[in-house]
GROMACS .gro file of C-alpha atoms in nm:
model
  209
    1MET     CA    1   7.653   6.390  -5.115
    2SER     CA    2   7.364   6.582  -5.198
    3ASP     CA    3   7.012   6.437  -4.992
    4LEU     CA    4   6.943   6.408  -5.515
    5GLN     CA    5   7.185   6.176  -5.484
    6LYS     CA    6   7.055   5.960  -5.168
    7GLN     CA    7   6.680   6.032  -5.242
    8GLU     CA    8   6.840   5.835  -5.591
    9GLU     CA    9   7.021   5.621  -5.463
   10ARG     CA   10   6.764   5.438  -5.236
   11GLN     CA   11   6.390   5.447  -5.520
   12PRO     CA   12   6.597   5.190  -5.677
   13ALA     CA   13   6.588   4.971  -5.339
   14VAL     CA   14   6.237   5.026  -5.350
   15ASP     CA   15   6.180   4.914  -5.620
   16ALA     CA   16   6.409   4.557  -5.664
   17GLY     CA   17   6.190   4.481  -5.325
   18ALA     CA   18   5.864   4.511  -5.432
   19LYS     CA   19   5.891   4.287  -5.703
   20PRO     CA   20   5.921   3.947  -5.521
   21ALA     CA   21   5.602   4.100  -5.333
   22SER     CA   22   5.500   4.059  -5.645
   23ALA     CA   23   5.653   3.699  -5.776
   24GLY     CA   24   5.483   3.613  -5.411
   25THR     CA   25   5.137   3.712  -5.478
   26GLY     CA   26   5.159   3.589  -5.838
   27GLU     CA   27   5.259   3.224  -5.593
   28GLN     CA   28   5.000   3.270  -5.360
   29ALA     CA   29   4.699   3.283  -5.636
   30THR     CA   30   4.841   2.958  -5.881
   31GLY     CA   31   4.826   2.816  -5.530
   32ALA     CA   32   4.477   2.924  -5.524
   33GLY     CA   33   4.411   2.848  -5.818
   34ALA     CA   34   4.524   2.467  -5.828
   35ALA     CA   35   4.319   2.378  -5.530
   36PRO     CA   36   3.993   2.318  -5.651
   37ALA     CA   37   4.145   2.035  -5.915
   38VAL     CA   38   4.308   1.847  -5.632
   39ASP     CA   39   3.931   1.891  -5.456
   40ALA     CA   40   3.701   1.780  -5.797
   41ALA     CA   41   3.962   1.445  -5.861
   42GLY     CA   42   3.886   1.306  -5.401
   43ASP     CA   43   3.558   1.383  -5.510
   44ALA     CA   44   3.505   1.183  -5.802
   45LEU     CA   45   3.748   0.839  -5.629
   46PRO     CA   46   3.479   0.807  -5.352
   47GLU     CA   47   3.187   0.837  -5.674
   48GLU     CA   48   3.375   0.526  -5.878
   49ASP     CA   49   3.397   0.336  -5.566
   50MET     CA   50   3.068   0.349  -5.481
   51ARG     CA   51   3.014   0.224  -5.796
   52GLN     CA   52   3.159   0.006  -5.776
   53LYS     CA   53   3.056  -0.165  -5.454
   54LEU     CA   54   2.706  -0.134  -5.557
   55GLU     CA   55   2.743  -0.334  -5.838
   56GLU     CA   56   2.893  -0.636  -5.634
   57ALA     CA   57   2.644  -0.605  -5.359
   58GLN     CA   58   2.358  -0.648  -5.649
   59ALA     CA   59   2.579  -0.913  -5.758
   60ARG     CA   60   2.587  -1.122  -5.395
   61ALA     CA   61   2.268  -1.033  -5.405
   62GLU     CA   62   2.148  -1.203  -5.716
   63ALA     CA   63   2.363  -1.491  -5.607
   64TYR     CA   64   2.220  -1.473  -5.258
   65TYR     CA   65   1.858  -1.494  -5.423
   66GLN     CA   66   1.981  -1.827  -5.715
   67GLN     CA   67   2.081  -2.019  -5.436
   68ALA     CA   68   1.747  -1.935  -5.232
   69VAL     CA   69   1.555  -2.085  -5.538
   70ARG     CA   70   1.753  -2.363  -5.557
   71LEU     CA   71   1.760  -2.480  -5.177
   72GLN     CA   72   1.344  -2.418  -5.260
   73ALA     CA   73   1.328  -2.652  -5.554
   74ASP     CA   74   1.576  -2.926  -5.362
   75PHE     CA   75   1.257  -2.913  -5.033
   76ALA     CA   76   0.988  -2.941  -5.240
   77ASN     CA   77   1.183  -3.274  -5.427
   78PHE     CA   78   1.312  -3.373  -5.052
   79ARG     CA   79   0.937  -3.283  -4.935
   80ARG     CA   80   0.757  -3.535  -5.250
   81ARG     CA   81   1.008  -3.883  -5.191
   82THR     CA   82   0.983  -3.812  -4.823
   83MET     CA   83   0.594  -3.864  -4.851
   84GLN     CA   84   0.631  -4.091  -5.132
   85GLU     CA   85   0.844  -4.323  -4.892
   86LYS     CA   86   0.604  -4.315  -4.583
   87GLU     CA   87   0.313  -4.429  -4.878
   88ASP     CA   88   0.526  -4.699  -4.956
   89LEU     CA   89   0.648  -4.768  -4.650
   90LEU     CA   90   0.269  -4.811  -4.458
   91ARG     CA   91   0.121  -4.968  -4.764
   92ALA     CA   92   0.332  -5.248  -4.748
   93ALA     CA   93   0.261  -5.232  -4.345
   94ASN     CA   94  -0.070  -5.281  -4.472
   95GLU     CA   95  -0.014  -5.510  -4.683
   96GLY     CA   96   0.189  -5.776  -4.433
   97LEU     CA   97  -0.138  -5.654  -4.128
   98VAL     CA   98  -0.387  -5.814  -4.371
   99ARG     CA   99  -0.188  -6.102  -4.516
  100GLU     CA  100  -0.159  -6.258  -4.194
  101LEU     CA  101  -0.537  -6.258  -4.088
  102LEU     CA  102  -0.611  -6.404  -4.392
  103PRO     CA  103  -0.624  -6.729  -4.212
  104VAL     CA  104  -0.854  -6.600  -3.901
  105LEU     CA  105  -1.067  -6.551  -4.201
  106ASP     CA  106  -1.073  -6.871  -4.387
  107ASN     CA  107  -1.186  -7.040  -4.062
  108PHE     CA  108  -1.450  -6.788  -3.995
  109GLU     CA  109  -1.514  -6.876  -4.375
  110ARG     CA  110  -1.487  -7.309  -4.240
  111ALA     CA  111  -1.657  -7.224  -3.901
  112LEU     CA  112  -1.993  -7.086  -4.069
  113ALA     CA  113  -2.020  -7.348  -4.377
  114ALA     CA  114  -2.024  -7.630  -4.077
  115PRO     CA  115  -2.264  -7.858  -4.132
  116GLY     CA  116  -2.547  -7.918  -3.862
  117GLU     CA  117  -2.801  -7.664  -3.717
  118ARG     CA  118  -2.677  -7.681  -3.408
  119LEU     CA  119  -2.518  -7.401  -3.135
  120GLU     CA  120  -2.718  -7.203  -3.401
  121ASP     CA  121  -2.621  -6.916  -3.142
  122PHE     CA  122  -2.263  -6.974  -3.180
  123ARG     CA  123  -2.321  -6.960  -3.537
  124ALA     CA  124  -2.478  -6.633  -3.528
  125GLY     CA  125  -2.216  -6.493  -3.295
  126VAL     CA  126  -1.943  -6.600  -3.521
  127GLN     CA  127  -2.105  -6.449  -3.829
  128MET     CA  128  -2.155  -6.157  -3.730
  129ILE     CA  129  -1.780  -6.116  -3.597
  130TYR     CA  130  -1.670  -6.227  -3.956
  131HIS     CA  131  -1.836  -5.947  -4.089
  132GLN     CA  132  -1.701  -5.677  -3.873
  133LEU     CA  133  -1.340  -5.864  -3.960
  134TYR     CA  134  -1.452  -5.861  -4.328
  135GLY     CA  135  -1.591  -5.511  -4.317
  136ILE     CA  136  -1.229  -5.365  -4.161
  137LEU     CA  137  -1.029  -5.581  -4.390
  138GLU     CA  138  -1.216  -5.432  -4.721
  139GLN     CA  139  -1.233  -5.024  -4.575
  140GLN     CA  140  -0.815  -5.136  -4.618
  141GLY     CA  141  -0.855  -5.188  -4.937
  142LEU     CA  142  -0.926  -5.552  -4.907
  143ALA     CA  143  -1.203  -5.709  -5.229
  144PRO     CA  144  -1.244  -6.090  -5.310
  145VAL     CA  145  -1.191  -6.195  -5.636
  146PRO     CA  146  -1.431  -6.318  -5.857
  147ALA     CA  147  -1.390  -6.750  -5.870
  148VAL     CA  148  -1.718  -6.920  -5.974
  149GLY     CA  149  -1.904  -6.900  -6.269
  150GLU     CA  150  -1.607  -6.715  -6.392
  151VAL     CA  151  -1.327  -6.842  -6.722
  152PHE     CA  152  -0.992  -6.977  -6.567
  153ASP     CA  153  -0.766  -6.765  -6.522
  154PRO     CA  154  -0.380  -6.832  -6.414
  155ALA     CA  155  -0.337  -6.476  -6.365
  156ARG     CA  156  -0.587  -6.507  -6.050
  157HIS     CA  157  -0.615  -6.848  -6.022
  158GLU     CA  158  -0.526  -7.124  -5.866
  159ALA     CA  159  -0.633  -7.459  -6.017
  160VAL     CA  160  -0.606  -7.803  -5.744
  161GLU     CA  161  -0.832  -8.045  -6.030
  162GLN     CA  162  -0.970  -8.070  -6.298
  163VAL     CA  163  -1.340  -8.190  -6.325
  164VAL     CA  164  -1.507  -8.362  -6.611
  165SER     CA  165  -1.838  -8.194  -6.685
  166GLU     CA  166  -2.075  -8.115  -6.908
  167GLU     CA  167  -2.320  -7.877  -6.754
  168TYR     CA  168  -2.027  -7.612  -6.725
  169PRO     CA  169  -1.825  -7.462  -7.018
  170ASP     CA  170  -1.501  -7.553  -7.046
  171ASN     CA  171  -1.247  -7.402  -6.883
  172THR     CA  172  -1.502  -7.232  -6.617
  173VAL     CA  173  -1.393  -7.223  -6.241
  174ILE     CA  174  -1.705  -7.396  -6.098
  175GLU     CA  175  -1.610  -7.453  -5.733
  176GLU     CA  176  -1.316  -7.233  -5.486
  177LEU     CA  177  -1.186  -7.381  -5.227
  178ARG     CA  178  -1.016  -7.085  -5.063
  179ARG     CA  179  -1.110  -6.698  -5.211
  180GLY     CA  180  -0.873  -6.529  -5.334
  181TYR     CA  181  -0.819  -6.124  -5.215
  182TYR     CA  182  -0.721  -5.845  -5.387
  183PHE     CA  183  -0.538  -5.551  -5.120
  184GLN     CA  184  -0.590  -5.207  -5.305
  185GLY     CA  185  -0.647  -5.302  -5.645
  186LYS     CA  186  -0.284  -5.561  -5.588
  187LEU     CA  187  -0.347  -5.959  -5.658
  188LEU     CA  188  -0.260  -6.029  -5.268
  189ARG     CA  189  -0.340  -6.448  -5.282
  190ALA     CA  190  -0.514  -6.634  -5.613
  191ALA     CA  191  -0.751  -6.830  -5.571
  192LEU     CA  192  -0.731  -7.202  -5.525
  193VAL     CA  193  -1.014  -7.316  -5.763
  194LYS     CA  194  -1.164  -7.617  -5.965
  195VAL     CA  195  -1.221  -7.603  -6.320
  196ALA     CA  196  -1.458  -7.781  -6.514
  197ARG     CA  197  -1.310  -8.025  -6.836
  198ASN     CA  198  -1.657  -8.044  -7.064
  199VAL     CA  199  -1.512  -8.379  -7.263
  200LYS     CA  200  -1.787  -8.328  -7.526
  201GLN     CA  201  -1.724  -8.000  -7.614
  202GLU     CA  202  -1.345  -8.024  -7.670
  203ALA     CA  203  -1.438  -8.303  -7.947
  204THR     CA  204  -1.693  -8.074  -8.052
  205GLY     CA  205  -1.350  -7.896  -8.117
  206GLN     CA  206  -1.149  -8.107  -8.297
  207GLU     CA  207  -1.377  -8.217  -8.511
  208GLY     CA  208  -1.438  -7.886  -8.618
  209GLU     CA  209  -1.051  -7.789  -8.719
   0.00000   0.00000   0.00000
């Protein structure tokens, strides 16, 4: 076999070997080009996940805020109720104390109204104590119920006797047997009184009818 024939036989082998090399190079190029697409998709997933987590965090924050607002309102209502209950208890306690002291006040008034001028120094001492005690009760909200000279009012007067008289208008309080009192604007005890019954005035009224 001549040298030329040997050279021709070797030439196709060289060409065939070149094709796989070219194909391999194409596969490598294709693989290199596909890699950025995978990275872009991978970057998009974390961004969406972060957005979802942010929305969830905002929703939780809003729920916590609304809960805090409700708790604040509940606490304010509880505080108002507690203060009101405290004031009611204090008022009830003061009212009971004043009611218990009223008999002492009555005894002082009876002692000061006793006839005679004996033991003037004792009377002066009792009077001083009376005014001191009355001043303390007055500061707590005690006030007398107007009686003598007033028109009889069953809401604040308790009549124990009717006295026939032409001197006073009919149904007028002419004597106070026991003083009545208000406590902080509320009637604590009605006044025991005598009430005038003007017969002449009653007769005049009947004639007018």
